[in-house]
Amino acid sequence: MTWIAIPEEKLKRYIEHILICNIMCDCGKLIIDCRAYPYAYDMENNDVIFASKCPECGNIIFTRE
């Protein structure tokens, strides 16, 4: 898996919008209304990768568009 900087045309779509989602961390904490920020781009799958931080354990959680 190769992650690179987000291509400008994709970043323009996401930079003004913070993704709000519900997500389960590996620690078992369900995070309601979690904020996810554009982080990287997966060339192989043409996906933007988003990063969030678990308020319970502090781990970074990666999700896809």
Short mmCIF file of N, CA and C in Angstrom, two decimals:
data_model
loop_
_atom_site.label_atom_id
_atom_site.label_comp_id
_atom_site.label_asym_id
_atom_site.label_seq_id
_atom_site.Cartn_x
_atom_site.Cartn_y
_atom_site.Cartn_z
N MET A 1 0.85 -1.17 0.00
CA MET A 1 0.00 0.00 0.00
C MET A 1 0.90 1.24 0.00
N THR A 2 0.66 2.14 -0.93
CA THR A 2 1.46 3.36 -1.04
C THR A 2 0.58 4.57 -0.79
N TRP A 3 0.90 5.32 0.26
CA TRP A 3 0.19 6.55 0.56
C TRP A 3 1.09 7.72 0.19
N ILE A 4 0.52 8.72 -0.48
CA ILE A 4 1.25 9.92 -0.88
C ILE A 4 0.44 11.14 -0.47
N ALA A 5 0.98 12.33 -0.76
CA ALA A 5 0.22 13.55 -0.52
C ALA A 5 -1.07 13.51 -1.34
N ILE A 6 -2.13 14.09 -0.82
CA ILE A 6 -3.42 14.09 -1.50
C ILE A 6 -3.31 14.97 -2.75
N PRO A 7 -3.72 14.45 -3.92
CA PRO A 7 -3.70 15.27 -5.13
C PRO A 7 -4.55 16.53 -4.93
N GLU A 8 -4.08 17.63 -5.51
CA GLU A 8 -4.72 18.93 -5.28
C GLU A 8 -6.21 18.93 -5.59
N GLU A 9 -6.63 18.29 -6.69
CA GLU A 9 -8.06 18.30 -7.05
C GLU A 9 -8.91 17.60 -6.00
N LYS A 10 -8.38 16.54 -5.37
CA LYS A 10 -9.12 15.86 -4.30
C LYS A 10 -9.07 16.67 -3.01
N LEU A 11 -7.91 17.24 -2.71
CA LEU A 11 -7.76 18.02 -1.49
C LEU A 11 -8.70 19.21 -1.48
N LYS A 12 -8.89 19.84 -2.63
CA LYS A 12 -9.81 20.99 -2.72
C LYS A 12 -11.22 20.60 -2.28
N ARG A 13 -11.63 19.37 -2.56
CA ARG A 13 -12.97 18.92 -2.19
C ARG A 13 -13.11 18.70 -0.69
N TYR A 14 -12.00 18.34 -0.03
CA TYR A 14 -12.08 17.95 1.38
C TYR A 14 -11.55 18.99 2.36
N ILE A 15 -10.72 19.91 1.92
CA ILE A 15 -10.02 20.80 2.84
C ILE A 15 -10.97 21.69 3.63
N GLU A 16 -12.09 22.06 3.07
CA GLU A 16 -13.04 22.91 3.78
C GLU A 16 -14.09 22.12 4.55
N HIS A 17 -14.05 20.81 4.43
CA HIS A 17 -15.06 19.98 5.08
C HIS A 17 -14.36 18.95 5.98
N ILE A 18 -14.63 19.05 7.26
CA ILE A 18 -14.12 18.04 8.19
C ILE A 18 -15.17 16.94 8.22
N LEU A 19 -14.73 15.72 8.00
CA LEU A 19 -15.63 14.57 8.02
C LEU A 19 -16.03 14.28 9.45
N ILE A 20 -17.32 14.17 9.70
CA ILE A 20 -17.83 13.80 11.02
C ILE A 20 -18.45 12.41 10.87
N CYS A 21 -17.99 11.48 11.69
CA CYS A 21 -18.47 10.10 11.55
C CYS A 21 -18.51 9.42 12.91
N ASN A 22 -19.13 8.27 12.96
CA ASN A 22 -19.10 7.40 14.13
C ASN A 22 -18.12 6.28 13.79
N ILE A 23 -17.20 6.00 14.69
CA ILE A 23 -16.16 5.02 14.40
C ILE A 23 -15.80 4.24 15.66
N MET A 24 -15.42 2.98 15.48
CA MET A 24 -14.99 2.14 16.58
C MET A 24 -13.48 2.05 16.56
N CYS A 25 -12.85 2.39 17.68
CA CYS A 25 -11.40 2.29 17.81
C CYS A 25 -11.03 0.84 18.15
N ASP A 26 -9.80 0.48 17.90
CA ASP A 26 -9.32 -0.86 18.26
C ASP A 26 -9.38 -1.11 19.76
N CYS A 27 -9.39 -0.03 20.57
CA CYS A 27 -9.47 -0.18 22.03
C CYS A 27 -10.88 -0.55 22.48
N GLY A 28 -11.84 -0.51 21.55
CA GLY A 28 -13.22 -0.86 21.87
C GLY A 28 -14.13 0.33 22.11
N LYS A 29 -13.59 1.54 22.10
CA LYS A 29 -14.38 2.75 22.32
C LYS A 29 -15.13 3.13 21.04
N LEU A 30 -16.45 3.31 21.15
CA LEU A 30 -17.24 3.83 20.05
C LEU A 30 -17.22 5.35 20.15
N ILE A 31 -16.72 5.99 19.11
CA ILE A 31 -16.59 7.44 19.11
C ILE A 31 -17.72 8.01 18.26
N ILE A 32 -18.60 8.76 18.89
CA ILE A 32 -19.74 9.37 18.22
C ILE A 32 -19.32 10.78 17.76
N ASP A 33 -19.69 11.13 16.55
CA ASP A 33 -19.35 12.44 15.97
C ASP A 33 -17.85 12.71 16.00
N CYS A 34 -17.09 11.73 15.60
CA CYS A 34 -15.63 11.83 15.53
C CYS A 34 -15.23 12.71 14.34
N ARG A 35 -14.28 13.60 14.55
CA ARG A 35 -13.78 14.44 13.46
C ARG A 35 -12.63 13.73 12.77
N ALA A 36 -12.70 13.68 11.45
CA ALA A 36 -11.66 13.03 10.66
C ALA A 36 -11.11 14.05 9.66
N TYR A 37 -9.79 14.10 9.56
CA TYR A 37 -9.11 15.10 8.73
C TYR A 37 -8.41 14.43 7.56
N PRO A 38 -8.42 15.04 6.37
CA PRO A 38 -7.70 14.47 5.23
C PRO A 38 -6.22 14.31 5.59
N TYR A 39 -5.67 13.12 5.33
CA TYR A 39 -4.31 12.82 5.76
C TYR A 39 -3.38 12.42 4.61
N ALA A 40 -3.86 11.50 3.77
CA ALA A 40 -3.00 10.97 2.69
C ALA A 40 -3.89 10.45 1.57
N TYR A 41 -3.23 10.00 0.52
CA TYR A 41 -3.93 9.47 -0.65
C TYR A 41 -3.37 8.09 -0.97
N ASP A 42 -4.25 7.12 -1.15
CA ASP A 42 -3.88 5.75 -1.53
C ASP A 42 -4.00 5.64 -3.04
N MET A 43 -2.86 5.63 -3.72
CA MET A 43 -2.84 5.58 -5.19
C MET A 43 -3.47 4.31 -5.74
N GLU A 44 -3.21 3.19 -5.11
CA GLU A 44 -3.70 1.90 -5.61
C GLU A 44 -5.22 1.83 -5.65
N ASN A 45 -5.87 2.41 -4.65
CA ASN A 45 -7.33 2.32 -4.54
C ASN A 45 -8.04 3.64 -4.84
N ASN A 46 -7.29 4.68 -5.18
CA ASN A 46 -7.86 6.00 -5.48
C ASN A 46 -8.73 6.49 -4.32
N ASP A 47 -8.22 6.36 -3.09
CA ASP A 47 -8.95 6.76 -1.89
C ASP A 47 -8.19 7.82 -1.11
N VAL A 48 -8.92 8.76 -0.54
CA VAL A 48 -8.33 9.68 0.44
C VAL A 48 -8.41 8.99 1.80
N ILE A 49 -7.31 9.06 2.55
CA ILE A 49 -7.24 8.49 3.88
C ILE A 49 -7.46 9.63 4.88
N PHE A 50 -8.31 9.41 5.85
CA PHE A 50 -8.61 10.39 6.89
C PHE A 50 -8.03 9.90 8.21
N ALA A 51 -7.63 10.85 9.05
CA ALA A 51 -7.07 10.51 10.36
C ALA A 51 -7.93 11.12 11.46
N SER A 52 -8.13 10.34 12.52
CA SER A 52 -8.86 10.77 13.71
C SER A 52 -8.04 10.32 14.92
N LYS A 53 -8.35 10.90 16.07
CA LYS A 53 -7.67 10.50 17.30
C LYS A 53 -8.71 10.02 18.30
N CYS A 54 -8.48 8.84 18.87
CA CYS A 54 -9.39 8.29 19.87
C CYS A 54 -9.23 9.06 21.18
N PRO A 55 -10.33 9.59 21.72
CA PRO A 55 -10.24 10.34 22.98
C PRO A 55 -9.99 9.43 24.18
N GLU A 56 -10.22 8.14 24.01
CA GLU A 56 -10.05 7.19 25.11
C GLU A 56 -8.59 6.76 25.27
N CYS A 57 -7.97 6.30 24.17
CA CYS A 57 -6.61 5.75 24.26
C CYS A 57 -5.56 6.60 23.56
N GLY A 58 -6.00 7.57 22.74
CA GLY A 58 -5.07 8.44 22.05
C GLY A 58 -4.53 7.90 20.74
N ASN A 59 -4.93 6.69 20.35
CA ASN A 59 -4.47 6.12 19.09
C ASN A 59 -5.02 6.89 17.90
N ILE A 60 -4.25 6.91 16.82
CA ILE A 60 -4.71 7.49 15.57
C ILE A 60 -5.49 6.42 14.81
N ILE A 61 -6.64 6.81 14.31
CA ILE A 61 -7.52 5.90 13.55
C ILE A 61 -7.56 6.39 12.12
N PHE A 62 -7.28 5.51 11.16
CA PHE A 62 -7.30 5.84 9.76
C PHE A 62 -8.56 5.26 9.12
N THR A 63 -9.26 6.08 8.35
CA THR A 63 -10.43 5.63 7.62
C THR A 63 -10.30 6.11 6.17
N ARG A 64 -11.13 5.55 5.30
CA ARG A 64 -11.08 5.90 3.87
C ARG A 64 -12.33 6.64 3.46
N GLU A 65 -12.22 7.35 2.31
CA GLU A 65 -13.37 8.10 1.81
C GLU A 65 -14.49 7.16 1.38
#
